[in-house]
XYZ file of C-alpha atoms in Angstrom:
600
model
C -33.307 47.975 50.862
C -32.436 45.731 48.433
C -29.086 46.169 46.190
C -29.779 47.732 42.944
C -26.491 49.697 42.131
C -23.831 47.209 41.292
C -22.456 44.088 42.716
C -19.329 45.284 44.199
C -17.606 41.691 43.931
C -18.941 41.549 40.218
C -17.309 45.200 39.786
C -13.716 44.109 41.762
C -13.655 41.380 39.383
C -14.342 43.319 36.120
C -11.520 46.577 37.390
C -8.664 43.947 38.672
C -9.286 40.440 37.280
C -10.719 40.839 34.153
C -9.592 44.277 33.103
C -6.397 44.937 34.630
C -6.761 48.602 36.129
C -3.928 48.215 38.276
C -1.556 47.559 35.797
C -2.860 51.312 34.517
C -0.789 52.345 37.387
C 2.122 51.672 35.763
C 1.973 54.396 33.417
C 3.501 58.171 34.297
C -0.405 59.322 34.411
C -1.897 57.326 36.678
C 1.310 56.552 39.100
C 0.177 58.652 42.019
C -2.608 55.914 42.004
C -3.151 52.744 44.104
C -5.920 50.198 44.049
C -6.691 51.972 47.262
C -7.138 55.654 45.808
C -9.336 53.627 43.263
C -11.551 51.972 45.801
C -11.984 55.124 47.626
C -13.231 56.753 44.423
C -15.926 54.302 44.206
C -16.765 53.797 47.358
C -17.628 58.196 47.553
C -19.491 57.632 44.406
C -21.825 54.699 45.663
C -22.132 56.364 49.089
C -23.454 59.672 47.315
C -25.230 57.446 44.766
C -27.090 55.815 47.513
C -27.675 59.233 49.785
C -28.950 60.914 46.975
C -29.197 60.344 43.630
C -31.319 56.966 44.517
C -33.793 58.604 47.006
C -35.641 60.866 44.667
C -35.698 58.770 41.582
C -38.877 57.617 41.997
C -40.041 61.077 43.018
C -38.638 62.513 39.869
C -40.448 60.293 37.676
C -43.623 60.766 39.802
C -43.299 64.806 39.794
C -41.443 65.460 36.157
C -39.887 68.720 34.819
C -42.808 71.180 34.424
C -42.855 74.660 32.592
C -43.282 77.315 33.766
C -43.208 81.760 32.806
C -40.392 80.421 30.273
C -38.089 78.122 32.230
C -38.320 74.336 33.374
C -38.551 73.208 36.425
C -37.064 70.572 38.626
C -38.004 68.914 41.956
C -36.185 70.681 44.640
C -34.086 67.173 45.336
C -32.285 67.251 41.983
C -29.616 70.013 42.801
C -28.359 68.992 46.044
C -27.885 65.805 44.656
C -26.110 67.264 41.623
C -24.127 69.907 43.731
C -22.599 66.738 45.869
C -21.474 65.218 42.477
C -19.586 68.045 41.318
C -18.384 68.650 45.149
C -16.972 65.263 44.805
C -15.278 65.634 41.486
C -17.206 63.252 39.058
C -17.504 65.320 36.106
C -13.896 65.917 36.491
C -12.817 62.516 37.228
C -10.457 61.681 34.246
C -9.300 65.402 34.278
C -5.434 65.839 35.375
C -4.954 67.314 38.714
C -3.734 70.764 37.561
C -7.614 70.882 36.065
C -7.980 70.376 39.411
C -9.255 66.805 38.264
C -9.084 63.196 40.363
C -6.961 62.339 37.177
C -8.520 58.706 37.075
C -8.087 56.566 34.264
C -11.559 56.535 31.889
C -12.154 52.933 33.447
C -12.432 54.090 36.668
C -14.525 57.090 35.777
C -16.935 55.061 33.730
C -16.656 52.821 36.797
C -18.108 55.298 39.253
C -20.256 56.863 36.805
C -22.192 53.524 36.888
C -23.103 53.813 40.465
C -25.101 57.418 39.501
C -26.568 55.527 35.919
C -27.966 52.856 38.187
C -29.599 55.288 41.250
C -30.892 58.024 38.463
C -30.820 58.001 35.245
C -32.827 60.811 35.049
C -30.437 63.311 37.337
C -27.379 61.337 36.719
C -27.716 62.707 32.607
C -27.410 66.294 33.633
C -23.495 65.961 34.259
C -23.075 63.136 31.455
C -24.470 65.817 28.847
C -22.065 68.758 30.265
C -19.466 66.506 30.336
C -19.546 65.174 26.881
C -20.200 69.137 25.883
C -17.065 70.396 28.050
C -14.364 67.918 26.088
C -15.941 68.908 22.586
C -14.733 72.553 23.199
C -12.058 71.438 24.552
C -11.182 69.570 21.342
C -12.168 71.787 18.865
C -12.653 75.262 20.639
C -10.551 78.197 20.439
C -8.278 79.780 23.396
C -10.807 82.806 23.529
C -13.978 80.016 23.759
C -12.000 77.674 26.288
C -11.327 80.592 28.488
C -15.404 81.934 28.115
C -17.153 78.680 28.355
C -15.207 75.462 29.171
C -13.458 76.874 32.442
C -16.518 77.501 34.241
C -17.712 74.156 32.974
C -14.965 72.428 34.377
C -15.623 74.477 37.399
C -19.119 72.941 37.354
C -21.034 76.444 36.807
C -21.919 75.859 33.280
C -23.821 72.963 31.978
C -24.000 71.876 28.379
C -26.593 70.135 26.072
C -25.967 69.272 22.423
C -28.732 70.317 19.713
C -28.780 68.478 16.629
C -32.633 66.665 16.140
C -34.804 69.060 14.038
C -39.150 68.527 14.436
C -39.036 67.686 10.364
C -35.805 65.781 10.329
C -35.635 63.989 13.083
C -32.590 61.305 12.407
C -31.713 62.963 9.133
C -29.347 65.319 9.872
C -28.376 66.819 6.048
C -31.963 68.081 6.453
C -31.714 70.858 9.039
C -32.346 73.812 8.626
C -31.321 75.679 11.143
C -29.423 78.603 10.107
C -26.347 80.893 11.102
C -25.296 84.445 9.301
C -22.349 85.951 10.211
C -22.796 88.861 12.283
C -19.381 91.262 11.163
C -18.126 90.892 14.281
C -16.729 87.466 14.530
C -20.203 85.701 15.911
C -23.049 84.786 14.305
C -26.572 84.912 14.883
C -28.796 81.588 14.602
C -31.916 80.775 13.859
C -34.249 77.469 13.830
C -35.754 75.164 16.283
C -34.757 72.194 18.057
C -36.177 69.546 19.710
C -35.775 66.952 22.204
C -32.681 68.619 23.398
C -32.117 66.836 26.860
C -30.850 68.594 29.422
C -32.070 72.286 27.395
C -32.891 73.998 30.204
C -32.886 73.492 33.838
C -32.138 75.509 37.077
C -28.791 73.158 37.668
C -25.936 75.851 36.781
C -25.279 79.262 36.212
C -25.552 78.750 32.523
C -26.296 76.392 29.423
C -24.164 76.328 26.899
C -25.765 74.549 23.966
C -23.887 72.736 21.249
C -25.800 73.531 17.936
C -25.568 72.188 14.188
C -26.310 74.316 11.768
C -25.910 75.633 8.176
C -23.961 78.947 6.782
C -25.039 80.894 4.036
C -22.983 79.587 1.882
C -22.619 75.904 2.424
C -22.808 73.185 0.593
C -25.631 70.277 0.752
C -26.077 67.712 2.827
C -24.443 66.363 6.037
C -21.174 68.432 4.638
C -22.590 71.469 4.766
C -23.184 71.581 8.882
C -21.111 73.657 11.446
C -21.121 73.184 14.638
C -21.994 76.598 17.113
C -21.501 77.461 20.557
C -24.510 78.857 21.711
C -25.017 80.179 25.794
C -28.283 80.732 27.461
C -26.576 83.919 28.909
C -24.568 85.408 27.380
C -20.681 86.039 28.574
C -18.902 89.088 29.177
C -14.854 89.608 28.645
C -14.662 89.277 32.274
C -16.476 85.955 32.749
C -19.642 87.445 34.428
C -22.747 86.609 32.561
C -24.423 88.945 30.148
C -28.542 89.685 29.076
C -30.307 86.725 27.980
C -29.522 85.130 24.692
C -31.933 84.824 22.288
C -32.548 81.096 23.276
C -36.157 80.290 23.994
C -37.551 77.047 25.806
C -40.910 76.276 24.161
C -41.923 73.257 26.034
C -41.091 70.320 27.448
C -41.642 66.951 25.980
C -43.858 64.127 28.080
C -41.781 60.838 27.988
C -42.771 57.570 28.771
C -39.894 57.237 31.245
C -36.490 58.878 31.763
C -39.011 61.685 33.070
C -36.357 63.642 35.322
C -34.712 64.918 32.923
C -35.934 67.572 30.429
C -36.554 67.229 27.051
C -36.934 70.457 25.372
C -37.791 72.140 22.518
C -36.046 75.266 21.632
C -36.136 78.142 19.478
C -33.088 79.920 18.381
C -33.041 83.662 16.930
C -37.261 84.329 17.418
C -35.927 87.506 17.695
C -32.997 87.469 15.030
C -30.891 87.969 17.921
C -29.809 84.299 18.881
C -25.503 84.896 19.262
C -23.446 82.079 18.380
C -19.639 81.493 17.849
C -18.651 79.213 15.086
C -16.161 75.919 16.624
C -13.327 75.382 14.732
C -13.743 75.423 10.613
C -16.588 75.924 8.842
C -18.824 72.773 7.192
C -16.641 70.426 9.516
C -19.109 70.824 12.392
C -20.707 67.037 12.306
C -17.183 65.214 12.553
C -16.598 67.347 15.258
C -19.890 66.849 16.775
C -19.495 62.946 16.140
C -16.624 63.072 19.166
C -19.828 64.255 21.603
C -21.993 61.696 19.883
C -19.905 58.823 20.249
C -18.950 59.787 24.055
C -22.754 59.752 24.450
C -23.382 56.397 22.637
C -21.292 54.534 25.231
C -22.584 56.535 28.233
C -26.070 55.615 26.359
C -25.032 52.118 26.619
C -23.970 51.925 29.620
C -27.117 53.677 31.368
C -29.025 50.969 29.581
C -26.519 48.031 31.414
C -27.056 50.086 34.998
C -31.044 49.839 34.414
C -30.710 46.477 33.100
C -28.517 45.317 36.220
C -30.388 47.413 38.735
C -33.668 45.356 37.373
C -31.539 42.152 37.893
C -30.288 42.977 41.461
C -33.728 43.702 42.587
C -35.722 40.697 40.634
C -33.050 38.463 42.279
C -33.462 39.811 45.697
C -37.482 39.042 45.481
C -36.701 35.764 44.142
C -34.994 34.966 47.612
C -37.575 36.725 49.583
C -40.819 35.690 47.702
C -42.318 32.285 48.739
C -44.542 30.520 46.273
C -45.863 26.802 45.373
C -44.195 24.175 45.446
C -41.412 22.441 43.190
C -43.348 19.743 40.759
C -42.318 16.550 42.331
C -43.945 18.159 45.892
C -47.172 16.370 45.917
C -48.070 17.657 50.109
C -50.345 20.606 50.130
C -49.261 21.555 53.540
C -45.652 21.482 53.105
C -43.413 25.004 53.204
C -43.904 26.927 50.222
C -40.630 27.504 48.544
C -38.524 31.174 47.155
C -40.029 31.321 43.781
C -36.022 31.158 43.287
C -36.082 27.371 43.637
C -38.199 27.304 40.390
C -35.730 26.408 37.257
C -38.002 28.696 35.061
C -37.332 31.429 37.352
C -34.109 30.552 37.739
C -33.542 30.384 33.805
C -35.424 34.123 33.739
C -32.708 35.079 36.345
C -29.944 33.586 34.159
C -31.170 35.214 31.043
C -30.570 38.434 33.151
C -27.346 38.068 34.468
C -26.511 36.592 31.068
C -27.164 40.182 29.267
C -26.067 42.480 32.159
C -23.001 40.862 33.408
C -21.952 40.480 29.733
C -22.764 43.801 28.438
C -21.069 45.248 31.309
C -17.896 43.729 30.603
C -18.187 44.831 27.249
C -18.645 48.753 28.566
C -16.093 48.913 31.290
C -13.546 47.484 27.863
C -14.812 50.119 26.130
C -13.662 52.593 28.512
C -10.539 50.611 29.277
C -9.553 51.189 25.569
C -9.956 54.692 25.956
C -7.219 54.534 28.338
C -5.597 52.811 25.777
C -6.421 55.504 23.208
C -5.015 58.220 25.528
C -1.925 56.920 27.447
C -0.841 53.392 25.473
C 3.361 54.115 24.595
C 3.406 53.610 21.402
C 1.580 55.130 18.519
C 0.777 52.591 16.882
C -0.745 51.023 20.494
C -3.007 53.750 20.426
C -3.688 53.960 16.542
C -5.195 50.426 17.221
C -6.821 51.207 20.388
C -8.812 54.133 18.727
C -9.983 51.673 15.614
C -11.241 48.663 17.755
C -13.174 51.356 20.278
C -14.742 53.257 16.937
C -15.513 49.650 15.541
C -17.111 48.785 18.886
C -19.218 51.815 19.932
C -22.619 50.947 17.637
C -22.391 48.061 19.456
C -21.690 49.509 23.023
C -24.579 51.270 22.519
C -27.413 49.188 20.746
C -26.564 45.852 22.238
C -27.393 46.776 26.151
C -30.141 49.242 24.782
C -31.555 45.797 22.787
C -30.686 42.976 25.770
C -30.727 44.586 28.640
C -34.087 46.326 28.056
C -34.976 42.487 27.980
C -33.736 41.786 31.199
C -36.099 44.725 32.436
C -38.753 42.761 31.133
C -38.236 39.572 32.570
C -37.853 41.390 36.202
C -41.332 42.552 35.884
C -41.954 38.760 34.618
C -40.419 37.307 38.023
C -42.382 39.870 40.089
C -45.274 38.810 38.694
C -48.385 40.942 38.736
C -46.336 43.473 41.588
C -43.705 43.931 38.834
C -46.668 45.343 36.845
C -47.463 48.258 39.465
C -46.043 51.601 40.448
C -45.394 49.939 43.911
C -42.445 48.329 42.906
C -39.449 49.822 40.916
C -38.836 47.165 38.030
C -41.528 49.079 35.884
C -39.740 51.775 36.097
C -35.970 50.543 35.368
C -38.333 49.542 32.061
C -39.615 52.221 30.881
C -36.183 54.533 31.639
C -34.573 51.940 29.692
C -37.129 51.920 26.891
C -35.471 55.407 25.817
C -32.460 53.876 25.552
C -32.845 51.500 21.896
C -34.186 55.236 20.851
C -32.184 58.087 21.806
C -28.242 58.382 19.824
C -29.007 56.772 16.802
C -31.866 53.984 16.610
C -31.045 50.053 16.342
C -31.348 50.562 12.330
C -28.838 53.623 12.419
C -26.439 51.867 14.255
C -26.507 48.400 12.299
C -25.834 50.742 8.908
C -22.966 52.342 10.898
C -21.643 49.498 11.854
C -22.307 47.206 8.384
C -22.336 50.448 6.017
C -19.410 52.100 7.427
C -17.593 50.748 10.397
C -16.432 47.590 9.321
C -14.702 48.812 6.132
C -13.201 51.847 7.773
C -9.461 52.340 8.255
C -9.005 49.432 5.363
C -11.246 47.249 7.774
C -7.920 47.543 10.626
C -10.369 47.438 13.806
C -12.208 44.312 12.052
C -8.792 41.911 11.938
C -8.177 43.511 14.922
C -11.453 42.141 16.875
C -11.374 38.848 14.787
C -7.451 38.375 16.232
C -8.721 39.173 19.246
C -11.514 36.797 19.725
C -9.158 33.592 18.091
C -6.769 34.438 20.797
C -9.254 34.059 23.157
C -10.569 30.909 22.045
C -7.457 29.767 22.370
C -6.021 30.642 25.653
C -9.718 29.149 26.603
C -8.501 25.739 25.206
C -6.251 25.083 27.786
C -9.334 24.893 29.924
C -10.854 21.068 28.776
C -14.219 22.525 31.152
C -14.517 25.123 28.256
C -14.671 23.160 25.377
C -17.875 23.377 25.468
C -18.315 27.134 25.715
C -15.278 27.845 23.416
C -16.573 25.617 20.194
C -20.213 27.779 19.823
C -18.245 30.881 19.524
C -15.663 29.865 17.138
C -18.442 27.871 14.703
C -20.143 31.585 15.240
C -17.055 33.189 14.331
C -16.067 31.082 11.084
C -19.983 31.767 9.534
C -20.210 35.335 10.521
C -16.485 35.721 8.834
C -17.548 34.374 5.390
C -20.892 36.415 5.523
C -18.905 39.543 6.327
C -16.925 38.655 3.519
C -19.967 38.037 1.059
C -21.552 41.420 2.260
C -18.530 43.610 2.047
C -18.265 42.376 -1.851
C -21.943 43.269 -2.126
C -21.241 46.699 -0.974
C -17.850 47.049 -3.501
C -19.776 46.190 -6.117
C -22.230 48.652 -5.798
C -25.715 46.196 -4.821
C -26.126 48.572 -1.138
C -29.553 48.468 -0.902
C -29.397 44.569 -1.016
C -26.343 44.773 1.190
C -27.436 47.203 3.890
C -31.125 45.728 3.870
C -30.690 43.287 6.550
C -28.346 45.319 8.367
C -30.099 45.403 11.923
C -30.096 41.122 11.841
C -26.335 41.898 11.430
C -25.955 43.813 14.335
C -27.558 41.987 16.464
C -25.384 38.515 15.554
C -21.795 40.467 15.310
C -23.308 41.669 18.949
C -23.503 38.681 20.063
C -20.351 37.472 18.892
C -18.878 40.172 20.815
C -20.150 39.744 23.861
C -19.909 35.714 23.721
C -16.170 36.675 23.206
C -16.506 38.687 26.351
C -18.288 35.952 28.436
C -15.844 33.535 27.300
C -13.044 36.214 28.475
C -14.727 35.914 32.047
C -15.055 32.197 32.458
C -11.226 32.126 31.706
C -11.025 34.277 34.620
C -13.497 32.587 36.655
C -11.482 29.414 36.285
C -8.362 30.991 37.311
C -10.302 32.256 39.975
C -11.605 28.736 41.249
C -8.020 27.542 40.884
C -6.757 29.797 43.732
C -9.177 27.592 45.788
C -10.275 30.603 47.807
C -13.709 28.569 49.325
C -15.102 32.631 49.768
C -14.907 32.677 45.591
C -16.410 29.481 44.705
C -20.038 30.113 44.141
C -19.006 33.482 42.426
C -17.096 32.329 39.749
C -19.478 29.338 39.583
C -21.758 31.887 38.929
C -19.874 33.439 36.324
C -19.169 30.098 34.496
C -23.142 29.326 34.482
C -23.611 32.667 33.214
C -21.379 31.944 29.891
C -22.463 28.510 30.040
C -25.768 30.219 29.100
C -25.235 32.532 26.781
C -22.374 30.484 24.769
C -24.802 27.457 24.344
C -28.054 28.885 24.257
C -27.947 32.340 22.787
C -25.090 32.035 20.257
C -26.023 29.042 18.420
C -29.402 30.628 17.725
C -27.582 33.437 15.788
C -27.302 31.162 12.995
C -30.288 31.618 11.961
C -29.989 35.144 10.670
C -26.498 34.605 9.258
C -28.702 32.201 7.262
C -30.973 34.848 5.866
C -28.014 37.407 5.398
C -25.726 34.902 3.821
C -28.875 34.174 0.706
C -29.264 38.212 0.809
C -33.426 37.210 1.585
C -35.216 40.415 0.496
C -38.635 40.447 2.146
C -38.656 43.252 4.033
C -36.340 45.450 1.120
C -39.534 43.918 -1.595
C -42.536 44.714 0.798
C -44.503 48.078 -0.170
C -46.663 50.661 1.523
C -49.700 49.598 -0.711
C -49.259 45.984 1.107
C -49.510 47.064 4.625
């Protein structure tokens, strides 16, 4: 079977050359660790990957969620698969040991998450949802709602969802209307409807506890008028048992093009007027706390669109070994050998392209998790102050970048299979249509570029902006003591300089009021301060890969070649090209913010 989890010399070089999780070992948290104790973490998570989260993915996309007498149901493979996960500890990986977590730094975590992302998506969301629900109550939730819901989540009993989309809102979130009166006795009841609420019901757990914005009587318009409410599928007596139904109803399940194991639901809340719900933390504040399970879910979003991305690489590249086919063009004798299709450069260059985006986007989402670590544990404030504005800068980026690029590198698998990467025989359509969710699902392409142009880059007095800018110039530096890098290095600071002085222009724009004109070409802008990022990231690598060579371990060499060719690529072919749109941002070019409806 060919490998389409990880590469584990690709992942040993992210965790200890690139990334430095051994010298996370050094701090009081993660001392009773070893590389060892690391290794053996991801070496239980790839063998249960591989045992059974891979094994029925294709079967859960051929056989998806159905409904039925009020409740959805799930192939009979999904739980066992599941069970093993939480047997193992996953969803308690970064816990601390008295949780009766593995107490692994958030790199490592992410790190063995990656092996479920890339087996099943589809299964592998269940825990990533109750995950991201668990840590928002334990956030923001009250000692009576910690001990009634999140310790049986930790415990793995309860599962959680969050429920924010709306069917007449959609995106915009000041629109709901789902509503919550206070009940007298310190809950509330809800009513409203939701929709494509993944993970909303499922026979997984013991319970669902959903997540839930929604407005009080008395609150004020707009996105500052939302609360956030804990609402169970069962309810939950004083003693922990569960209690009747709550008035949470499933009213179907949603038919997606792919990601089709697991469900997408739409629920009602209160059809009955008897829907109980317990307000988290303060009233109105509900979307800023609700932002912490958002933002958790944008990077996991990211990084199952990297794990599809790579697992489309890994295969296309092991049937571009296997697959014999013509003949190069200067092989003029009919009855010579056919060669790999691998020995043709425009394979070869879709193969690049590939490895270009996953490898490089990867990078970019173990960091992200690294700087959680950073966030939590750094020594100093101010270390972790800084950590926490370069990771919020970051994570539109974490997220739409992969969903964007690596959904291309999907595509140009299916290219290199040819017309088998077009059938159901072969998995690369598949990997594509998962990942099509992906550019979708946590905020669009056009959400993110406003958060990021519209929001992020001004926030904190613009402190996580000098900070990535520093960043970067230090790596183009250190990579100037490498003459072989020249090459690489100039591209990304010429990118750097332009997309500076834009920034600059647009930011005034903003000040002074002009955001429509601003915030118009906002998604070009994400895409070329994405690129920027990850160029930064690939140049990161080759310094690392040239370290690497200089060892003169012989077993390295073609790896870290590898890795050079790889930023070789996307340094000199993909990053000059971004000047184009600084070109149309920098003269503020209006044709999309002038066209009209009348004109389509």
């Amino acid at each position: 079977m060919p490998e389409t989890l990880l590469c584990p010399r690709n992942l040993a070089f992210e965790l200890y050359e690139v990334l430095d999780a051994e010298g996370l070992i050094q701090r009081e948290r993660f001392a009773d660790h070893s590389r060892e104790t690391f290794d053996a973490a991801l070496d239980t998570a790839r063998s249960i990957a591989e045992n059974l989260f891979a094994p029925h993915n294709r079967k859960a996309d051929e056989n998806e969620p159905v409904y039925k007498d009020g409740e959805a149901i799930l192939i009979p493979e999904v739980k066992p698969a599941v069970d093993a996960f939480l047997e193992a500890g996953f969803h308690n990986a970064s816990r601390s040991f008295d949780e009766g977590g593995m107490q692994l730094p958030n790199l490592l975590s992410r790190a063995c998450f990656a092996h479920f992302q890339a087996a099943n998506i589809g299964t592998s969301s269940y825990p990533m949802l109750s995950m991201g629900a668990a840590h928002l109550i334990e956030v923001f939730g009250s000692d009576e709602q910690k001990q009634r819901f999140l310790k049986p989540m930790i415990e793995g009993r309860f599962f959680g969802t969050m429920a924010l989309t709306e069917p007449h809102a959609g995106s915009s979130l000041s629109d709901l209307r789902t509503r919550a009166e206070p009940a007298g006795d310190g809950s509330y009841r809800l009513k409203g409807n939701k929709i494509f609420i993944s993970g909303g019901d499922h026979g997984l757990s013991e319970n669902i506890v959903h997540m839930v914005l929604a407005k009080l009587p008395d609150a004020p318009p707009g996105v500052k008028g939302i609360s956030l409410f804990i609402v169970p599928k069962y309810l939950v007596n004083d003693d922990g048992s569960l209690g009747p139904r709550n008035d949470v109803v499933l009213a179907g399940l949603f038919h997606k093009m792919g990601w089709r194991g697991t469900t997408s639901t739409a629920l009602n809340f209160g059809d009955r007027g008897e829907c109980v719900g317990y307000l988290v933390g303060e009233p109105h504040k509900g979307l800023s706390y609700m932002f912490q399970m958002m933002n958790d879910a944008r990077i996991g979003v990211g990084m199952g669109a990297i794990m599809l991305g790579y697992a489309g690489y890994l295969y296309s590249l092991d049937y571009a070994r296997e697959r014999p086919q013509g003949r190069l063009p200067d092989g003029k004798d009919p009855s010579s050998a056919q060669v790999p299709i691998i020995q043709h450069t425009d394979v070869r260059r879709m193969l690049l392209t590939q490895k270009a985006y996953v490898e490089g986007a990867f990078d970019l989402g173990l960091y992200a998790a690294r700087l959680v670590d950073e966030e939590q544990t750094a020594a100093t404030e101010d270390a972790r102050r800084t950590a926490h504005e370069l990771l919020d800068l970051l994570t539109p980026i974490v997220k739409s970048w992969p969903s964007e690029f690596c959904l291309k590198a999907n595509e140009l698998a299916i290219q290199i299979l040819g017309g088998h990467g077009y059938t159901r025989e072969y998995p690369v359509e598949q990997y594509y249509r998962d990942n099509r969710l992906n550019p979708i699902h946590e905020g669009t392409h056009g959400i993110q570029s406003l958060d990021l142009l519209g929001r992020k880059l001004m926030q904190n007095g613009g402190a996580g902006l000098r900070q990535l800018l520093g960043l970067i110039q230090d790596t183009c530096g250190r990579a100037s003591a490498f003459d072989s890098l020249n090459a690489l290095r100039q591209p990304l600071e010429q990118l750097l300089a332009r997309l500076t002085e834009v920034t600059q222009a647009l930011l005034g724009d903003l000040m002074a009021g002009k955001v429509n004109l601003a915030l118009a070409n906002s998604a070009l802008y994400l895409k070329v301060f994405g690129h920027a990022v990850i160029g930064w990231r690939w140049l990161e690598q080759a310094i690392r890969a040239e370290q690497g060579l200089a060892k003169g371990n012989a077993a390295d060499v073609d790896f870290y070649r590898g890795k050079l060719q790889a930023a070789r690529y996307f340094l000199t072919w993909e990053v000059p090209g971004c000047h184009h749109e600084l070109e149309l941002l920098a003269r503020r070019d209006d044709t999309c913010l002038e066209m009209r409806d009348s004109w389509f």
